[in-house]
Amino acid sequence: QQPVQSPQAVILREGEDAVINCSSSKALYSVHWYRQKHGEAPVFLMILLKGGEQKGHDKISASFNEKKQQSSLYLTASQLSYSGTYFCGTEVDNNAGNMLTFGGGTRLMVKP
Amino acid sequence: EAQVTQNPRYLITVTGKKLTVTCSQNMNHEYMSWYRQDPGLGLRQIYYSMNVEVTDKGDVPEGYKVSRKEKRNFPLILESPSPNQTSLYFCASSLYGGGTDTEAFFGQGTRLTVV
């Protein structure tokens, strides 16, 4: 079952912040975040493992709330280069760990 | 350069004409998978492979076949394509499968149109 992402789309001005959420109905082992620019392949951002992690690099960070099976991606002081579609991918915590299931994506547009 | 290579990038074919989309990675990754991307539906997994000769169905396997005879190659086969298989396809690989802290590398995509 696909994780649910929200919002589906967001428009920002340069310098504004955004939060993208990803939630699952199943117990998760990990959450992956990827960004895809138009016409290109998805590119890896970060992975968060169960145990309640927070990670970040530059102005993009993420958290994983294991109890709620939710992850949030935080983009601060957004830049034009942040535009694209963001996908979360989840791995279910069932000891099989073989499938990465992606959400429907969040389209982010940063305007000057 | 570490990469996942898909071919062809674009393909228009007719209903029922068998086709193969190739995928090759040069990173000695064990895990490879195929996704299709449709508007509003995100990336849906078709098949995945944990290693050579080990493949398994993803969320939307109907109408597709795969094989993993060599570690580096993971072709996607459409025996009898239909218009509902018109989509953007991505191959991905990672060092290991799920349950490990490894990122997936994606190919550049294959845009398939079935008329």
Tab-separated table of C-alpha atoms in Angstrom:
chain	number	residue	atom	x	y	z
A	1	GLN	CA	0.000	0.000	0.000
A	2	GLN	CA	1.346	3.371	-1.036
A	3	PRO	CA	2.228	5.922	1.638
A	4	VAL	CA	0.197	9.115	1.519
A	5	GLN	CA	1.949	12.388	0.846
A	6	SER	CA	0.651	15.858	1.604
A	7	PRO	CA	0.301	18.405	0.251
A	8	GLN	CA	0.022	17.312	-3.358
A	9	ALA	CA	1.433	20.602	-4.558
A	10	VAL	CA	2.897	23.746	-3.065
A	11	ILE	CA	4.069	27.048	-4.504
A	12	LEU	CA	6.646	29.100	-2.645
A	13	ARG	CA	8.577	32.296	-3.061
A	14	GLU	CA	12.334	32.101	-2.782
A	15	GLY	CA	13.366	32.139	0.861
A	16	GLU	CA	10.128	30.644	2.197
A	17	ASP	CA	9.912	27.368	4.067
A	18	ALA	CA	7.939	24.236	3.243
A	19	VAL	CA	7.048	20.969	4.931
A	20	ILE	CA	6.116	17.813	3.059
A	21	ASN	CA	4.521	14.962	4.966
A	22	CYS	CA	4.481	11.233	4.344
A	23	SER	CA	2.358	8.796	6.310
A	24	SER	CA	1.825	5.065	6.242
A	25	SER	CA	-0.751	2.727	7.702
A	26	LYS	CA	1.912	0.071	8.296
A	27	ALA	CA	4.832	-0.180	10.685
A	28	LEU	CA	7.855	1.102	8.844
A	29	TYR	CA	11.491	0.146	8.890
A	30	SER	CA	12.654	3.149	6.929
A	31	VAL	CA	11.606	6.190	4.949
A	32	HIS	CA	13.485	7.382	1.871
A	33	TRP	CA	13.203	10.822	0.286
A	34	TYR	CA	13.883	11.565	-3.374
A	35	ARG	CA	13.553	14.624	-5.581
A	36	GLN	CA	12.725	14.458	-9.261
A	37	LYS	CA	13.119	17.370	-11.620
A	38	HIS	CA	10.985	17.494	-14.726
A	39	GLY	CA	12.159	15.015	-17.332
A	40	GLU	CA	14.849	13.569	-15.096
A	41	ALA	CA	15.319	10.548	-12.864
A	42	PRO	CA	14.592	10.720	-9.139
A	43	VAL	CA	17.633	11.617	-7.072
A	44	PHE	CA	18.286	10.428	-3.542
A	45	LEU	CA	18.046	12.934	-0.686
A	46	MET	CA	18.173	10.897	2.511
A	47	ILE	CA	17.079	7.775	4.388
A	48	LEU	CA	15.672	7.679	7.901
A	49	LEU	CA	15.561	4.449	9.857
A	50	LYS	CA	13.121	3.403	12.553
A	51	GLY	CA	14.023	4.548	15.996
A	52	GLY	CA	12.973	8.097	15.381
A	53	GLU	CA	15.642	9.754	13.356
A	54	GLN	CA	16.295	13.250	12.211
A	55	LYS	CA	18.660	14.013	9.410
A	56	GLY	CA	19.622	16.991	7.373
A	57	HIS	CA	22.090	18.525	5.037
A	58	ASP	CA	22.267	22.117	3.988
A	59	LYS	CA	18.737	23.484	4.321
A	60	ILE	CA	16.888	20.237	3.734
A	61	SER	CA	16.161	18.016	6.695
A	62	ALA	CA	13.721	15.285	7.645
A	63	SER	CA	12.301	13.521	10.642
A	64	PHE	CA	10.717	10.115	11.194
A	65	ASN	CA	8.113	9.617	13.890
A	66	GLU	CA	8.062	5.871	14.387
A	67	LYS	CA	5.010	5.905	16.652
A	68	LYS	CA	2.885	7.691	14.085
A	69	GLN	CA	4.557	6.068	11.044
A	70	GLN	CA	5.044	9.518	9.638
A	71	SER	CA	7.944	11.357	8.118
A	72	SER	CA	8.296	15.023	7.297
A	73	LEU	CA	10.700	16.715	4.911
A	74	TYR	CA	11.632	20.276	5.811
A	75	LEU	CA	12.894	22.736	3.211
A	76	THR	CA	14.048	25.993	4.728
A	77	ALA	CA	14.879	29.233	2.944
A	78	SER	CA	13.896	27.615	-0.338
A	79	GLN	CA	15.920	28.191	-3.470
A	80	LEU	CA	14.847	28.039	-7.107
A	81	SER	CA	16.799	24.783	-7.409
A	82	TYR	CA	14.454	23.120	-4.919
A	83	SER	CA	11.667	23.025	-7.489
A	84	GLY	CA	10.627	19.544	-8.487
A	85	THR	CA	8.527	16.641	-7.308
A	86	TYR	CA	9.387	15.082	-3.975
A	87	PHE	CA	8.688	11.433	-3.295
A	88	CYS	CA	8.822	9.518	-0.075
A	89	GLY	CA	9.483	5.800	-0.272
A	90	THR	CA	8.738	3.455	2.581
A	91	GLU	CA	9.948	0.022	3.601
A	92	VAL	CA	7.601	-2.003	5.752
A	93	ASP	CA	9.027	-3.456	8.946
A	94	ASN	CA	8.200	-7.094	8.275
A	95	ASN	CA	11.655	-8.671	8.155
A	96	ALA	CA	11.276	-9.112	4.420
A	97	GLY	CA	12.346	-5.574	3.655
A	98	ASN	CA	12.348	-6.156	-0.031
A	99	MET	CA	10.146	-3.458	-1.421
A	100	LEU	CA	10.396	0.276	-1.538
A	101	THR	CA	6.910	1.711	-2.029
A	102	PHE	CA	6.624	5.321	-3.115
A	103	GLY	CA	3.962	7.895	-2.400
A	104	GLY	CA	2.176	9.869	-5.079
A	105	GLY	CA	4.599	12.764	-4.894
A	106	THR	CA	4.472	16.432	-3.883
A	107	ARG	CA	5.063	18.973	-6.601
A	108	LEU	CA	7.041	21.947	-5.306
A	109	MET	CA	7.467	25.124	-7.294
A	110	VAL	CA	9.722	27.901	-6.044
A	111	LYS	CA	9.232	31.269	-7.694
A	112	PRO	CA	11.623	34.246	-7.666
B	1	GLU	CA	31.100	6.832	-13.677
B	2	ALA	CA	28.599	4.969	-11.500
B	3	GLN	CA	25.325	4.742	-13.340
B	4	VAL	CA	22.186	2.869	-14.270
B	5	THR	CA	21.631	2.772	-18.017
B	6	GLN	CA	18.284	2.146	-19.651
B	7	ASN	CA	17.564	1.654	-23.318
B	8	PRO	CA	15.748	2.838	-25.248
B	9	ARG	CA	14.892	6.264	-23.818
B	10	TYR	CA	11.819	6.572	-26.015
B	11	LEU	CA	9.755	3.883	-27.682
B	12	ILE	CA	6.517	3.888	-29.631
B	13	THR	CA	5.113	0.472	-30.425
B	14	VAL	CA	1.902	-1.201	-31.449
B	15	THR	CA	-0.383	-3.338	-29.347
B	16	GLY	CA	0.785	-6.926	-29.077
B	17	LYS	CA	4.318	-6.485	-30.374
B	18	LYS	CA	6.763	-7.918	-27.850
B	19	LEU	CA	9.403	-5.535	-26.567
B	20	THR	CA	12.281	-5.474	-24.118
B	21	VAL	CA	13.618	-2.506	-22.175
B	22	THR	CA	17.164	-3.093	-21.030
B	23	CYS	CA	18.689	-1.959	-17.747
B	24	SER	CA	22.312	-2.239	-16.763
B	25	GLN	CA	24.233	-1.014	-13.706
B	26	ASN	CA	27.994	-0.820	-13.192
B	27	MET	CA	28.062	-0.574	-9.393
B	28	ASN	CA	27.930	-4.286	-8.547
B	29	HIS	CA	24.602	-3.730	-6.835
B	30	GLU	CA	22.671	-6.745	-5.655
B	31	TYR	CA	19.216	-5.197	-5.731
B	32	MET	CA	17.480	-4.006	-8.884
B	33	SER	CA	13.909	-3.012	-9.544
B	34	TRP	CA	11.528	-1.616	-12.132
B	35	TYR	CA	8.994	1.140	-11.589
B	36	ARG	CA	6.380	2.767	-13.729
B	37	GLN	CA	5.446	6.391	-13.224
B	38	ASP	CA	2.019	7.715	-14.108
B	39	PRO	CA	0.600	11.175	-13.340
B	40	GLY	CA	-0.793	11.381	-9.819
B	41	LEU	CA	0.206	7.822	-8.974
B	42	GLY	CA	3.866	8.319	-8.209
B	43	LEU	CA	6.303	5.470	-8.732
B	44	ARG	CA	4.811	1.996	-8.581
B	45	GLN	CA	7.048	-1.022	-8.362
B	46	ILE	CA	6.624	-3.654	-11.065
B	47	TYR	CA	9.246	-6.267	-10.196
B	48	TYR	CA	12.368	-6.421	-8.101
B	49	SER	CA	15.366	-8.699	-7.801
B	50	MET	CA	17.399	-9.334	-4.680
B	51	ASN	CA	20.198	-11.014	-6.607
B	52	VAL	CA	20.967	-13.170	-9.630
B	53	GLU	CA	18.129	-15.573	-10.428
B	54	VAL	CA	16.011	-14.118	-7.594
B	55	THR	CA	13.036	-12.020	-8.721
B	56	ASP	CA	9.712	-11.161	-7.170
B	57	LYS	CA	6.550	-9.255	-7.980
B	58	GLY	CA	6.006	-5.693	-6.915
B	59	ASP	CA	2.704	-3.854	-6.752
B	60	VAL	CA	1.801	-3.884	-10.470
B	61	PRO	CA	3.401	-6.942	-12.134
B	62	GLU	CA	0.573	-7.886	-14.528
B	63	GLY	CA	1.654	-7.819	-18.156
B	64	TYR	CA	5.378	-7.717	-17.395
B	65	LYS	CA	8.220	-10.213	-17.094
B	66	VAL	CA	11.765	-9.831	-15.885
B	67	SER	CA	14.906	-11.918	-15.690
B	68	ARG	CA	18.159	-11.624	-13.751
B	69	LYS	CA	20.723	-13.866	-15.359
B	70	GLU	CA	23.624	-11.564	-14.591
B	71	LYS	CA	24.148	-9.234	-11.681
B	72	ARG	CA	24.463	-6.126	-13.811
B	73	ASN	CA	21.445	-6.600	-16.106
B	74	PHE	CA	17.735	-6.596	-15.346
B	75	PRO	CA	15.628	-6.406	-18.532
B	76	LEU	CA	11.906	-5.659	-18.489
B	77	ILE	CA	9.871	-7.642	-20.998
B	78	LEU	CA	6.411	-6.830	-22.276
B	79	GLU	CA	5.215	-9.956	-24.076
B	80	SER	CA	2.062	-8.384	-25.491
B	81	PRO	CA	1.970	-4.657	-24.768
B	82	SER	CA	-1.349	-2.909	-24.404
B	83	PRO	CA	-2.207	0.820	-24.383
B	84	ASN	CA	-2.612	0.823	-20.583
B	85	GLN	CA	1.103	0.094	-20.352
B	86	THR	CA	1.874	3.470	-21.859
B	87	SER	CA	3.975	5.044	-19.133
B	88	LEU	CA	7.367	6.296	-18.023
B	89	TYR	CA	9.503	3.422	-16.774
B	90	PHE	CA	12.454	3.620	-14.401
B	91	CYS	CA	14.989	1.014	-13.495
B	92	ALA	CA	16.724	1.395	-10.139
B	93	SER	CA	19.508	-0.371	-8.295
B	94	SER	CA	20.909	-0.317	-4.785
B	95	LEU	CA	23.745	-2.082	-3.050
B	96	TYR	CA	21.369	-4.246	-1.059
B	97	GLY	CA	17.635	-4.639	-0.813
B	98	GLY	CA	15.331	-3.223	1.735
B	99	GLY	CA	16.040	-3.157	5.400
B	100	THR	CA	19.448	-1.585	4.932
B	101	ASP	CA	20.599	1.983	4.822
B	102	THR	CA	21.238	2.104	1.079
B	103	GLU	CA	20.053	4.585	-1.511
B	104	ALA	CA	18.535	3.693	-4.845
B	105	PHE	CA	20.106	4.922	-8.078
B	106	PHE	CA	17.689	5.455	-10.942
B	107	GLY	CA	18.167	5.183	-14.655
B	108	GLN	CA	17.161	8.055	-16.930
B	109	GLY	CA	13.803	6.530	-17.751
B	110	THR	CA	12.112	5.012	-20.784
B	111	ARG	CA	9.017	6.691	-22.126
B	112	LEU	CA	6.882	3.989	-23.711
B	113	THR	CA	3.833	4.636	-25.857
B	114	VAL	CA	1.670	1.711	-26.969
B	115	VAL	CA	-0.796	2.522	-29.747
